[in-house]
Coordinates of C-alpha atoms in Angstrom, one line a residue:
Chain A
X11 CA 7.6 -5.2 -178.7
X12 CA 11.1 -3.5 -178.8
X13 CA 13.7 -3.6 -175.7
X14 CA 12.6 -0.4 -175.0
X15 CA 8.9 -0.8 -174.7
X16 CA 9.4 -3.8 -172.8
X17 CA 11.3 -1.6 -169.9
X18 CA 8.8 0.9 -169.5
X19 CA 6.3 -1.8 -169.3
X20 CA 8.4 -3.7 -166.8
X21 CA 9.2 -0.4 -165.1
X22 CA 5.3 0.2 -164.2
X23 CA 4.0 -2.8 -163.7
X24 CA 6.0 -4.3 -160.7
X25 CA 6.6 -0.8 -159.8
X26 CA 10.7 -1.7 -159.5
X27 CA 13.8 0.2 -160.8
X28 CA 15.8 -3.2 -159.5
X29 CA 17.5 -4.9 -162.6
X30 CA 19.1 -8.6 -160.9
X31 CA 22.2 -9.6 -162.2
X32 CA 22.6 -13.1 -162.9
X33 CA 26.8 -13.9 -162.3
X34 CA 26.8 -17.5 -160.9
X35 CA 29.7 -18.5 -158.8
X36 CA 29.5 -22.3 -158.3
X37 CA 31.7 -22.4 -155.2
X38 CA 29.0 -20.1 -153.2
X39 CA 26.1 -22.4 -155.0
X40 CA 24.1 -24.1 -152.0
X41 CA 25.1 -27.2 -150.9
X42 CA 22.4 -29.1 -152.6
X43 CA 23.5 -27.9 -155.8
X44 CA 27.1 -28.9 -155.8
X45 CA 26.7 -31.9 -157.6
X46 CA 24.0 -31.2 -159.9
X47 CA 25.9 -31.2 -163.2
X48 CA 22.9 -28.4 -164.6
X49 CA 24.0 -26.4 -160.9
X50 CA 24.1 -23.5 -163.2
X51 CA 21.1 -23.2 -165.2
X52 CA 19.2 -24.3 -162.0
X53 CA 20.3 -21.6 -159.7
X54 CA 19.9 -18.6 -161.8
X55 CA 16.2 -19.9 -162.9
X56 CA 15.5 -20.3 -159.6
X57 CA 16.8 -17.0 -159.0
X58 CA 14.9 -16.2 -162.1
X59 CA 11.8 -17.5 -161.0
X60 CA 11.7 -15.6 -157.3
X61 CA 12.3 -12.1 -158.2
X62 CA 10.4 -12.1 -162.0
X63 CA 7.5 -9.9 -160.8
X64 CA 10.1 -7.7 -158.6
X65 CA 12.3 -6.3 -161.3
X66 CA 12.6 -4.4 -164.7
X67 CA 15.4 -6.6 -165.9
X68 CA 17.5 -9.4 -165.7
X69 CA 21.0 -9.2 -166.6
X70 CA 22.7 -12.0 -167.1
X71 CA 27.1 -11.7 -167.4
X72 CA 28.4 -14.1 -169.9
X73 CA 32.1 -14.4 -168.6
X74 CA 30.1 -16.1 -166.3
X75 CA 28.9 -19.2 -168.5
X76 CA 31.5 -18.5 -170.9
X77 CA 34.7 -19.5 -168.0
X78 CA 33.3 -23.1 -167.6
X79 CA 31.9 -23.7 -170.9
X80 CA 28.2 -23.0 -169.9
X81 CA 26.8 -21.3 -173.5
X82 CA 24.0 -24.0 -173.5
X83 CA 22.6 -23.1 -170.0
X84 CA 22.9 -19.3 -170.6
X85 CA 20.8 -19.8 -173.8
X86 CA 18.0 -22.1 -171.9
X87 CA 18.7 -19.4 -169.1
X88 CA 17.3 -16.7 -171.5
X89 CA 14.7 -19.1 -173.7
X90 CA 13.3 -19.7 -169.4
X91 CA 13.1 -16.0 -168.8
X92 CA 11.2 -14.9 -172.2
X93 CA 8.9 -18.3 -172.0
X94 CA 8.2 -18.2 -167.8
X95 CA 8.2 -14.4 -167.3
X96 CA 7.5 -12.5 -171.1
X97 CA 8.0 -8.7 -170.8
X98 CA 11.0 -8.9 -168.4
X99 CA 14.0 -7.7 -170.3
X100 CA 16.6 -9.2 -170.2
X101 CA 20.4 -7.5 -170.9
X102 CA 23.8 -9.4 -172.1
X103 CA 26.1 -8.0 -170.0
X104 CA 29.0 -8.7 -172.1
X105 CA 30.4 -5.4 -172.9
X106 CA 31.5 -6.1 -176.7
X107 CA 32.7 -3.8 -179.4
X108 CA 35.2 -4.5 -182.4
X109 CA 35.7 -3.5 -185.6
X110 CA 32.6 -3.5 -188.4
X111 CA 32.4 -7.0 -189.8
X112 CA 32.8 -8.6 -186.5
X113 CA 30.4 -6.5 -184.7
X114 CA 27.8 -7.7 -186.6
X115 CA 29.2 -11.1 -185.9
X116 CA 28.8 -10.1 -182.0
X117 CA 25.1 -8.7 -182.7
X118 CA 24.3 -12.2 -184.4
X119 CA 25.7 -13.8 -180.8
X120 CA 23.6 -11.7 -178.7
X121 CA 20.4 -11.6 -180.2
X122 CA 19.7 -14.2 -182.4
X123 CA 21.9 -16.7 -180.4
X124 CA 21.1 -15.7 -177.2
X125 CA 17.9 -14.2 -177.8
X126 CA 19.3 -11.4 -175.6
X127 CA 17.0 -7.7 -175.5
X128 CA 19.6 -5.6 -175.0
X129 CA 23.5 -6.2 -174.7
X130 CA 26.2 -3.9 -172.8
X131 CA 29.0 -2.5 -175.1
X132 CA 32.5 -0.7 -174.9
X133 CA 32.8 2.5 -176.9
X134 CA 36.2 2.5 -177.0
X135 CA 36.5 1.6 -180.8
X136 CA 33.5 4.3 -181.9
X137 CA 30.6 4.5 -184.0
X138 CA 31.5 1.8 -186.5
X139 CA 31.9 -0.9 -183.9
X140 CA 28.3 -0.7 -182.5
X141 CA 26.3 1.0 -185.9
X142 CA 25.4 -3.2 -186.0
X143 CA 23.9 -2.8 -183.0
X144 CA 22.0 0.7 -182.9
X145 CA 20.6 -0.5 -186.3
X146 CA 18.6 -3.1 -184.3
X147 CA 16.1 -0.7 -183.5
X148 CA 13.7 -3.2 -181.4
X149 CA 17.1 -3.8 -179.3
X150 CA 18.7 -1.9 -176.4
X151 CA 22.8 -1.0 -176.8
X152 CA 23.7 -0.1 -173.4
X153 CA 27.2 1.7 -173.9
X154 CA 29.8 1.6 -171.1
X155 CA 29.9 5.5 -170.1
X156 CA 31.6 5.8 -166.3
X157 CA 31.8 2.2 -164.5
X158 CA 31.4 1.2 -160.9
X159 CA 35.5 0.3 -160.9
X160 CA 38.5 2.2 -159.1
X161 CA 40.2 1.8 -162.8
X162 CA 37.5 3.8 -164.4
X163 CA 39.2 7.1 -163.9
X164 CA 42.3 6.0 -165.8
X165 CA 40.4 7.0 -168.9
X166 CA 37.4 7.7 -168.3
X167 CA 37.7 10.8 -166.1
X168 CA 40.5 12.5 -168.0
X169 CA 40.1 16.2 -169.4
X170 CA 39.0 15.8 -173.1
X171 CA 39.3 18.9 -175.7
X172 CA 36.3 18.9 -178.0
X173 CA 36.1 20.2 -181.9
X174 CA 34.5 23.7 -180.1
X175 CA 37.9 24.0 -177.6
X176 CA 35.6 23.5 -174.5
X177 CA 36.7 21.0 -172.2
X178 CA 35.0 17.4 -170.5
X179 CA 36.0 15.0 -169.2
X180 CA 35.7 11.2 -171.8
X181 CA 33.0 9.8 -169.8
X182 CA 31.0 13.1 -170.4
X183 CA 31.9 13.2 -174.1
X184 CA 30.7 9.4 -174.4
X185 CA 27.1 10.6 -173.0
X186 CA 27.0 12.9 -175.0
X187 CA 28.0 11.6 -178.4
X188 CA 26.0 8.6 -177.5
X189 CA 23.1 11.0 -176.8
X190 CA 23.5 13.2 -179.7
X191 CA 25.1 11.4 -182.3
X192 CA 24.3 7.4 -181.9
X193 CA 20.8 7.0 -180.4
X194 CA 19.2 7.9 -184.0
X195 CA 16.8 5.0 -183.4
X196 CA 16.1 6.0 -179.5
X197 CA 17.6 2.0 -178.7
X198 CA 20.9 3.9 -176.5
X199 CA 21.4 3.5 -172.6
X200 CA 24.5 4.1 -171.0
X201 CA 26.2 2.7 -168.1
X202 CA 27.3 4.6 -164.8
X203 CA 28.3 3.4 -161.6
X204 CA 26.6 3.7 -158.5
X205 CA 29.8 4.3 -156.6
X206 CA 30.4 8.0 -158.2
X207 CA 27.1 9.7 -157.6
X208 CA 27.8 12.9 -158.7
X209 CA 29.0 11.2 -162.1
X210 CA 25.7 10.2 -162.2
X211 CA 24.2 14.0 -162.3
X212 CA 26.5 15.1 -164.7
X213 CA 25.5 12.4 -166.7
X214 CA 21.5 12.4 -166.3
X215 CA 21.8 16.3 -167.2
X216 CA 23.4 15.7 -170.7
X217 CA 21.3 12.8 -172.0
X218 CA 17.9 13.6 -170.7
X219 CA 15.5 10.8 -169.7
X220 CA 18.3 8.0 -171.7
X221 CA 17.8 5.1 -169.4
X222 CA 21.0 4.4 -167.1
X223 CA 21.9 0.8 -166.0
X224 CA 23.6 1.7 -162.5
X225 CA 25.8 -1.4 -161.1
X226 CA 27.7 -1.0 -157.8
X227 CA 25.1 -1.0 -154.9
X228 CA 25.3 -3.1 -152.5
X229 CA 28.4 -5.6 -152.2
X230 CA 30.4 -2.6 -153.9
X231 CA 29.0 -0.2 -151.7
X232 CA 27.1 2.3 -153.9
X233 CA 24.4 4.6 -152.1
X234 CA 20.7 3.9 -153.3
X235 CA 19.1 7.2 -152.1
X236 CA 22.1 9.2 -153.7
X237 CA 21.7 7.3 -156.8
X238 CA 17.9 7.8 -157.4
X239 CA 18.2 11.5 -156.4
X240 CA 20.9 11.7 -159.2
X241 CA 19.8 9.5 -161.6
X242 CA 16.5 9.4 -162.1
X243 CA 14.5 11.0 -165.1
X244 CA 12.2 13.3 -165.1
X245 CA 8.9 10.5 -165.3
X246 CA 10.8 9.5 -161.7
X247 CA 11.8 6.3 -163.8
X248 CA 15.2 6.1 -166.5
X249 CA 17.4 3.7 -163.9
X250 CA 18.1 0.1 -163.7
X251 CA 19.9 -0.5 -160.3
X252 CA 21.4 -3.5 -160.6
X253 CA 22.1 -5.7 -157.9
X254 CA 24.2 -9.1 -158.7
X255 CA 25.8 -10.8 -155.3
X256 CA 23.6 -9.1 -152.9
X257 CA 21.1 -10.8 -154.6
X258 CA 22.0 -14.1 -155.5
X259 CA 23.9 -15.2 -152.3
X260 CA 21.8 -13.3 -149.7
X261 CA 21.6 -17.4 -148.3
X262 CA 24.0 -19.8 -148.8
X263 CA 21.3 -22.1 -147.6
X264 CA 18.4 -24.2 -149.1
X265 CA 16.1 -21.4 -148.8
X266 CA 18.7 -18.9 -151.2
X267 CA 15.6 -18.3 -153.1
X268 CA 13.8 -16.5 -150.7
X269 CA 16.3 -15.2 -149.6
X270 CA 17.0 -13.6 -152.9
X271 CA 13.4 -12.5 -153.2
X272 CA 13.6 -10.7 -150.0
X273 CA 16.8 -8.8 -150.9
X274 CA 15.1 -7.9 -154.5
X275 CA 12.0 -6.6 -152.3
X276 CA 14.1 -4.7 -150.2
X277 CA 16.3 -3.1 -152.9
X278 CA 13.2 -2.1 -155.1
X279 CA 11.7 -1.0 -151.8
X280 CA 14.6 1.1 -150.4
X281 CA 14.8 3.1 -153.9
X282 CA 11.1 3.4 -154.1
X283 CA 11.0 5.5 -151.0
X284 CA 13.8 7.4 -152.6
X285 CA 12.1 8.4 -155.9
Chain B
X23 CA 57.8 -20.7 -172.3
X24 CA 55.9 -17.7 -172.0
X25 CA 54.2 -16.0 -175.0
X26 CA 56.9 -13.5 -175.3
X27 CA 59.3 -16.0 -175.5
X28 CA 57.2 -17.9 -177.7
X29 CA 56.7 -14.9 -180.1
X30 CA 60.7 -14.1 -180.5
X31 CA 61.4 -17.6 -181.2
X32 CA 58.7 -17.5 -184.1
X33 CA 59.8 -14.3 -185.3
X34 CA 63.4 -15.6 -185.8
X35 CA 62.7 -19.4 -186.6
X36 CA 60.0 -18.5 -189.6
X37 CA 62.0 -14.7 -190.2
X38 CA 58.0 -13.9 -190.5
X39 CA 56.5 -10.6 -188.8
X40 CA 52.9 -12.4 -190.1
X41 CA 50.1 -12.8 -188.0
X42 CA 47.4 -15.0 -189.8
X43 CA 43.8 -13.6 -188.2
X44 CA 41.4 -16.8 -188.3
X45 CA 37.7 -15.3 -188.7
X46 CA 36.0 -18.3 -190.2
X47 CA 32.8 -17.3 -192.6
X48 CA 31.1 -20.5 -193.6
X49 CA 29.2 -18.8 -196.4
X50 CA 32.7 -17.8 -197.9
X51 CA 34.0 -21.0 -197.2
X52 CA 35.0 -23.5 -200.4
X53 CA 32.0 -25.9 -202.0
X54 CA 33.4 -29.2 -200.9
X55 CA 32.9 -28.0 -197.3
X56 CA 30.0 -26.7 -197.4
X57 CA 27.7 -29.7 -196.1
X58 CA 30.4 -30.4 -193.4
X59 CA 29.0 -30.1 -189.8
X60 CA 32.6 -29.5 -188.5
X61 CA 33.5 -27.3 -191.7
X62 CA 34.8 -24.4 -189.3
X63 CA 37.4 -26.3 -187.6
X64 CA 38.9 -28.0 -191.0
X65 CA 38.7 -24.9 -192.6
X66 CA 40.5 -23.4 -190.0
X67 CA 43.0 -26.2 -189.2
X68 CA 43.9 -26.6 -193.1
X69 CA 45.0 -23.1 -193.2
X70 CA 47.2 -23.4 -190.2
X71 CA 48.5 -26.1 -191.8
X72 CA 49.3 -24.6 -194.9
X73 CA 50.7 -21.8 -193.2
X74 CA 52.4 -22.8 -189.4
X75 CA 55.8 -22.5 -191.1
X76 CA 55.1 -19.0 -192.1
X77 CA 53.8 -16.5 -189.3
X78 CA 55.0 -15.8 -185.7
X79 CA 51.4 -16.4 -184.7
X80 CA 48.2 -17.3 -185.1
X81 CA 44.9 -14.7 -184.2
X82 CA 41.4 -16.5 -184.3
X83 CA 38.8 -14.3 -183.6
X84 CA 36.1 -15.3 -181.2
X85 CA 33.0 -13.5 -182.3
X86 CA 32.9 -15.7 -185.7
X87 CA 32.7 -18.9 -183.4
X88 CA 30.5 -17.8 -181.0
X89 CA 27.8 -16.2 -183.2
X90 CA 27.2 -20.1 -184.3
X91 CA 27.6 -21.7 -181.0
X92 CA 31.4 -22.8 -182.5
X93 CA 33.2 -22.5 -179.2
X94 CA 34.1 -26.4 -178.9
X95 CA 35.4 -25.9 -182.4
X96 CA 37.5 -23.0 -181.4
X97 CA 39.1 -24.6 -178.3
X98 CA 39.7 -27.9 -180.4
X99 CA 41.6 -25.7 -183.1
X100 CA 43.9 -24.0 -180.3
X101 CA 44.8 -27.3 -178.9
X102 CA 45.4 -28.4 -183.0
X103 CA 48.1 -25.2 -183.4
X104 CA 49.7 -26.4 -179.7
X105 CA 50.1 -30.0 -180.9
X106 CA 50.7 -29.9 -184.5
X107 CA 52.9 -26.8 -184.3
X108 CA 54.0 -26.3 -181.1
X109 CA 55.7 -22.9 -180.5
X110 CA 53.6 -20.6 -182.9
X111 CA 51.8 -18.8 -180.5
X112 CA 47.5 -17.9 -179.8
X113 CA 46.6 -15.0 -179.7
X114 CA 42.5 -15.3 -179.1
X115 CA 41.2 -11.9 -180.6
X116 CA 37.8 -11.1 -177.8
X117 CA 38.8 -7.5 -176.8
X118 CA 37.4 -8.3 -173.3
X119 CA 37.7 -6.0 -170.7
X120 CA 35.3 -6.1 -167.7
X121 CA 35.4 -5.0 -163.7
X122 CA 37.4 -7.0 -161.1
X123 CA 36.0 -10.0 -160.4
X124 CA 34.3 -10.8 -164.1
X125 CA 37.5 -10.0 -165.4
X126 CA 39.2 -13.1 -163.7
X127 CA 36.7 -15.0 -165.6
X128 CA 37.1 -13.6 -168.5
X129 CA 41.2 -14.4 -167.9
X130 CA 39.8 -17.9 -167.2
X131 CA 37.8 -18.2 -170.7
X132 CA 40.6 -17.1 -172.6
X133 CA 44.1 -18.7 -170.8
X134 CA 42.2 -21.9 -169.1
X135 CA 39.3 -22.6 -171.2
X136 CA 40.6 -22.3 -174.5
X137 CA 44.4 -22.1 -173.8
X138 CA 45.5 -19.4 -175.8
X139 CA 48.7 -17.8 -175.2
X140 CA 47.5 -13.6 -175.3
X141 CA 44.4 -12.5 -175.9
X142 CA 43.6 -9.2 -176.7
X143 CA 42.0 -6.8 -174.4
X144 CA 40.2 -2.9 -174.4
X145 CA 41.2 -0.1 -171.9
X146 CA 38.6 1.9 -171.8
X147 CA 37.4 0.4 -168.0
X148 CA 41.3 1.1 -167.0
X149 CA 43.6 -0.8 -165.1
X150 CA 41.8 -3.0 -162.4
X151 CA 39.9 -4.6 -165.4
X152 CA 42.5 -6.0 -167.2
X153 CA 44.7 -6.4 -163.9
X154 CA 44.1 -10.3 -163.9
X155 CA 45.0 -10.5 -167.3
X156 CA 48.5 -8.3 -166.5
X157 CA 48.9 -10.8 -163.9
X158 CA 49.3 -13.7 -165.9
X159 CA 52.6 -13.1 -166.6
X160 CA 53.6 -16.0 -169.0
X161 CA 50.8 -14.6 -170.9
X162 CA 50.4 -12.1 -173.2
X163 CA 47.9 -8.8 -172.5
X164 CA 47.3 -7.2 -176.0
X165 CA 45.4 -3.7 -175.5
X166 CA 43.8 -2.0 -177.8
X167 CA 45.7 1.3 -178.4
X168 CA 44.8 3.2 -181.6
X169 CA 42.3 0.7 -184.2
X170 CA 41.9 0.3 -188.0
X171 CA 38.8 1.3 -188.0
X172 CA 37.0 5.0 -189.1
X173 CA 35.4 5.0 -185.7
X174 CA 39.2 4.9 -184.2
X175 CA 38.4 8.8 -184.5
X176 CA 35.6 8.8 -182.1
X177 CA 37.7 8.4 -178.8
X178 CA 41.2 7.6 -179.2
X179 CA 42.3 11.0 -181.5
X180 CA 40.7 12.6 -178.7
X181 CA 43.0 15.9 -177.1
X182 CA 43.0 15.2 -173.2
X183 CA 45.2 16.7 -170.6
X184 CA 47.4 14.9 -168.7
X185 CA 48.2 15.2 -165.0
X186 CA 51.1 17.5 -166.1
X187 CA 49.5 19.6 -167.8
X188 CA 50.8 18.5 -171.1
X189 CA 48.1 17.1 -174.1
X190 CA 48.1 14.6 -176.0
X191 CA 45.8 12.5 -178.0
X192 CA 43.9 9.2 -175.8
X193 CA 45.7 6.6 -177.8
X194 CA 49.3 8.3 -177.2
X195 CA 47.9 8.1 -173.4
X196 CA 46.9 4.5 -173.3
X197 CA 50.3 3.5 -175.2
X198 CA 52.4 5.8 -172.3
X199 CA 50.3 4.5 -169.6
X200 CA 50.3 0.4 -170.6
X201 CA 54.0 1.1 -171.3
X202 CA 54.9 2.7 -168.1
X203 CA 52.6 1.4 -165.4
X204 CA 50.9 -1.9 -166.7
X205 CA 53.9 -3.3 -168.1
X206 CA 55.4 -4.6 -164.8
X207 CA 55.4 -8.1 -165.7
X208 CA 56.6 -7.5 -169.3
X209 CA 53.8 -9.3 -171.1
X210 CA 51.9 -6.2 -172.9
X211 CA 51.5 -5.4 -176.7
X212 CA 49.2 -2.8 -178.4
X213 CA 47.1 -2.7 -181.3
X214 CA 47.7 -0.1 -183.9
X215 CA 46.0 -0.3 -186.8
X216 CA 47.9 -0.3 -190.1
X217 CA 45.6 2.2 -191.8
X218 CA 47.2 5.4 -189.7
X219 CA 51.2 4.7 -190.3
X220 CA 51.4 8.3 -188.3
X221 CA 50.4 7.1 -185.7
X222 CA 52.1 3.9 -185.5
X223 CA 55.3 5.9 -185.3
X224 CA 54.1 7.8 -182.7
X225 CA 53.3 4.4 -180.6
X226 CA 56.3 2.9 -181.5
X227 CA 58.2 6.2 -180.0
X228 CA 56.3 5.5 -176.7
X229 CA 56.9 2.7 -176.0
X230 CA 60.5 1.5 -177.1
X231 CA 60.4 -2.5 -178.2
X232 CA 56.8 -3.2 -177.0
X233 CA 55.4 -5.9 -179.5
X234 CA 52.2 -4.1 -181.9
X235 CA 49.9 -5.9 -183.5
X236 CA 49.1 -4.1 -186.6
X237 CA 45.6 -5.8 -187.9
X238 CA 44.4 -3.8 -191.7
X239 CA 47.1 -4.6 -194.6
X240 CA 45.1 -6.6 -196.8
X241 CA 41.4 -6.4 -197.1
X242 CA 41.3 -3.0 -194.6
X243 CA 43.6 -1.3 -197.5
X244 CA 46.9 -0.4 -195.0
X245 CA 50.4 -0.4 -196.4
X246 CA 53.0 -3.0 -196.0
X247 CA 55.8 -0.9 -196.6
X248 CA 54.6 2.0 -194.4
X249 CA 54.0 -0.1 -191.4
X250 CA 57.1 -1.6 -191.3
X251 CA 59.2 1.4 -192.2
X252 CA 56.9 2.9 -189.2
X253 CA 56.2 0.2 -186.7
X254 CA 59.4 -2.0 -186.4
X255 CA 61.5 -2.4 -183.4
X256 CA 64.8 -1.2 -183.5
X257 CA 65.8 -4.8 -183.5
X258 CA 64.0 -5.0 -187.1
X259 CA 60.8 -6.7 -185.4
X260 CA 58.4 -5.6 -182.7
X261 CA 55.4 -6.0 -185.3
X262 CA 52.7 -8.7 -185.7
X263 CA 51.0 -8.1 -189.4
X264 CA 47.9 -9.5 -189.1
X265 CA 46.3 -10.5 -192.1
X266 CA 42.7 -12.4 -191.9
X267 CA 40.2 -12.1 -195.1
X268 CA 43.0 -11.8 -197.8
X269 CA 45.2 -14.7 -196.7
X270 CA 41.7 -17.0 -195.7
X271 CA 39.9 -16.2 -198.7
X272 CA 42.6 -16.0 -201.4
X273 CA 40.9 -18.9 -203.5
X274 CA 37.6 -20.0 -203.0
X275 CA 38.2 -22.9 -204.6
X276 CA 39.4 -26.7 -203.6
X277 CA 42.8 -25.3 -203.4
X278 CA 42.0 -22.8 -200.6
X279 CA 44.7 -23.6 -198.3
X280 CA 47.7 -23.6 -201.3
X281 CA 46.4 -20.5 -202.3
X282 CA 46.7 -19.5 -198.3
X283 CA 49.7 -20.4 -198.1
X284 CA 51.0 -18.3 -201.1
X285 CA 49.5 -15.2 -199.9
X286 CA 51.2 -15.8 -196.5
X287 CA 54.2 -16.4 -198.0
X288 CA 53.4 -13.4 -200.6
X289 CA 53.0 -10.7 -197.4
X290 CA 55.7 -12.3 -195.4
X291 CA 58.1 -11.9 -198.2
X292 CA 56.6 -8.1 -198.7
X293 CA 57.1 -7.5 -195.3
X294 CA 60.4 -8.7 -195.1
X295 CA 61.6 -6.8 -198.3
X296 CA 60.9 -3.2 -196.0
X297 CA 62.5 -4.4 -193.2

């Protein structure tokens, strides 16, 4: 079953638009944890394991594992997710793109390393640098579009002349290209942050029901009823609101588990009275 | 010493403008190494060996270790370049770039981790996501400005309208922008791909003696002569001529790293010829 499949699957049946991200930060890990010398893989499955039947995806950010030399436990991390809980989607947030030959070195890391579904990606470089991965058609490419970050309007918001002489601005140019141009095999999502709602319009008007991943709720402050009322589809789905440290250190107790479940239930429950 | 320093003293020591990229492919590699488990770090190591005497630095690129799970190789071939040949600098080619907080990982992978000395970085999330990188002033930020690739075409030749009023293409933007406000610390370069000389001269007028890295002479078809009649500082350097595939795979024989080292020596001597 392709990436995309799997989402609409995951969408309907727990009835949640909450995507968890999975960043571990050792130094907010529970006490019981510090020493544990597999701290890493433990937490997130346990993450992993508490909120499975309460999202449509799980996101994990490999700068992440990657800092501390933690490849092995993201890979178990993702081998846990597909064996424990198959059907739940899970994204490589690692936002790559380069030039032709090593993209499809990047691809190879994702998906066949990783065993990733999906993987975030920086259009910056163009078609060429991600054609390795919209030609995996059973995988998602979720292309950077207008981010959660105060920096994003350095480029991303700037007044862009197209071939036609009308005017945009580069994050609506991205949608659309991405929309028109590079989602021949229907495997495209884009990313928008929560924080700019009204981004988030302008960008669910020119792609249609293209699924948005939507970071920056919670500890960033994003606004969950102004993001469903902007960014949902048409079929009241289309959005992964994802959720990271609001999530995974709701308790910096023993019980950060169900602590963690209880913020996914109220996340996916605060936008379901939204939609 | 900082990387810039670092990079001036190679420039003059080895009077070489060449950048050797290291993007390991085992299938290309020579027969004898073939059954070696750790064939990607002697590979590697032999033609920085070969070479160390002829470029101002060396530019592995991460994506052809990670797709195999290669990362201790890679960090035990940085620390072979610091010890075997200290002062020729790192540059680790990942073209990261993420939101606040991931970013300082990311600046951890790259500077802690594997200890390279610059690593090179996209813009496209603006300022606050490569502000930990900036920050790391005895390290050098390399941003991706205007690439070798078709795709280039995509984003950066976009027309957009500055603040002004004035237009200008996206890449002339980034290179204005890096050079005037993320440059406090004095530890930026840009990437400029050797395939658009144009353009290369229009960097290098924006941004007085900022180092470029010019990745495409070689395999990707740019011209030596152009790029350095186009590109140079007015100090005769400013430049770092990458080269990967033609210098890596000049012989795919036993005598792969003599036959590296005469291409090196082959493009350093080209270069030098223009200059």
């Amino acid at each position: 079953m392709g990436f995309m499949q799997m989402l609409e699957a995951a969408w309907a049946r727990n009835d949640s638009l909450v995507c968890v991200g999975l960043d571990p930060e050792p130094q907010r890990f529970p006490a019981a944890l510090r020493d544990d010398p597999d701290a890493v893989f433990r937490f997130c499955a346990a993450i992993v394991d508490a909120t499975a039947d309460l999202v449509c995806a799980f996101k994990p950010q490999i700068a992440h594992f990657a800092a501390r030399g933690a490849e092995e436990a993201l890979q178990r991390l993702i081998a846990h997710i597909h064996a424990q809980h198959p059907g739940v989607p899970v994204i490589l947030d690692a936002k790559r793109g380069d030039i032709g030959s090593t993209a499809a070195y990047y691809a190879e890391e994702a998906f066949d390393r990783y065993g990733a579904d999906a993987v975030t990606l920086n259009p910056y470089l163009g078609r060429d640098a991600v054609q390795p991965f919209l030609d995996r058609a059973d995988k998602g490419a979720v292309l950077l579009c207008r981010t959660s970050n105060p920096g994003a309007r350095d480029l991303q918001d700037l007044v862009v002349r197209d071939a036609a002489g009308g005017e945009r601005r580069l994050y609506q140019h991205v949608a659309a290209t991405v929309a028109r141009e590079w989602n021949a095999n229907g495997n495209c999502l884009l990313v928008v942050g929560a924080t700019y709602p009204e981004e988030l319009a302008d960008v669910r008007r020119i792609v249609g029901d293209m699924p948005l991943l939507v970071p920056g709720v919670g500890a960033q402050g994003g606004d969950v009823g102004a993001v469903v009322r902007n960014g949902r589809s048409a079929a009241g789905t289309g959005l992964l609101i994802s959720s990271s440290r609001a999530i995974l250190y709701a308790s910096a107790g023993a019980d950060y588990a169900e602590a963690a479940r209880d913020a996914a239930l109220a996340l996916r429950d605060a936008i379901n009275r939204c939609r």
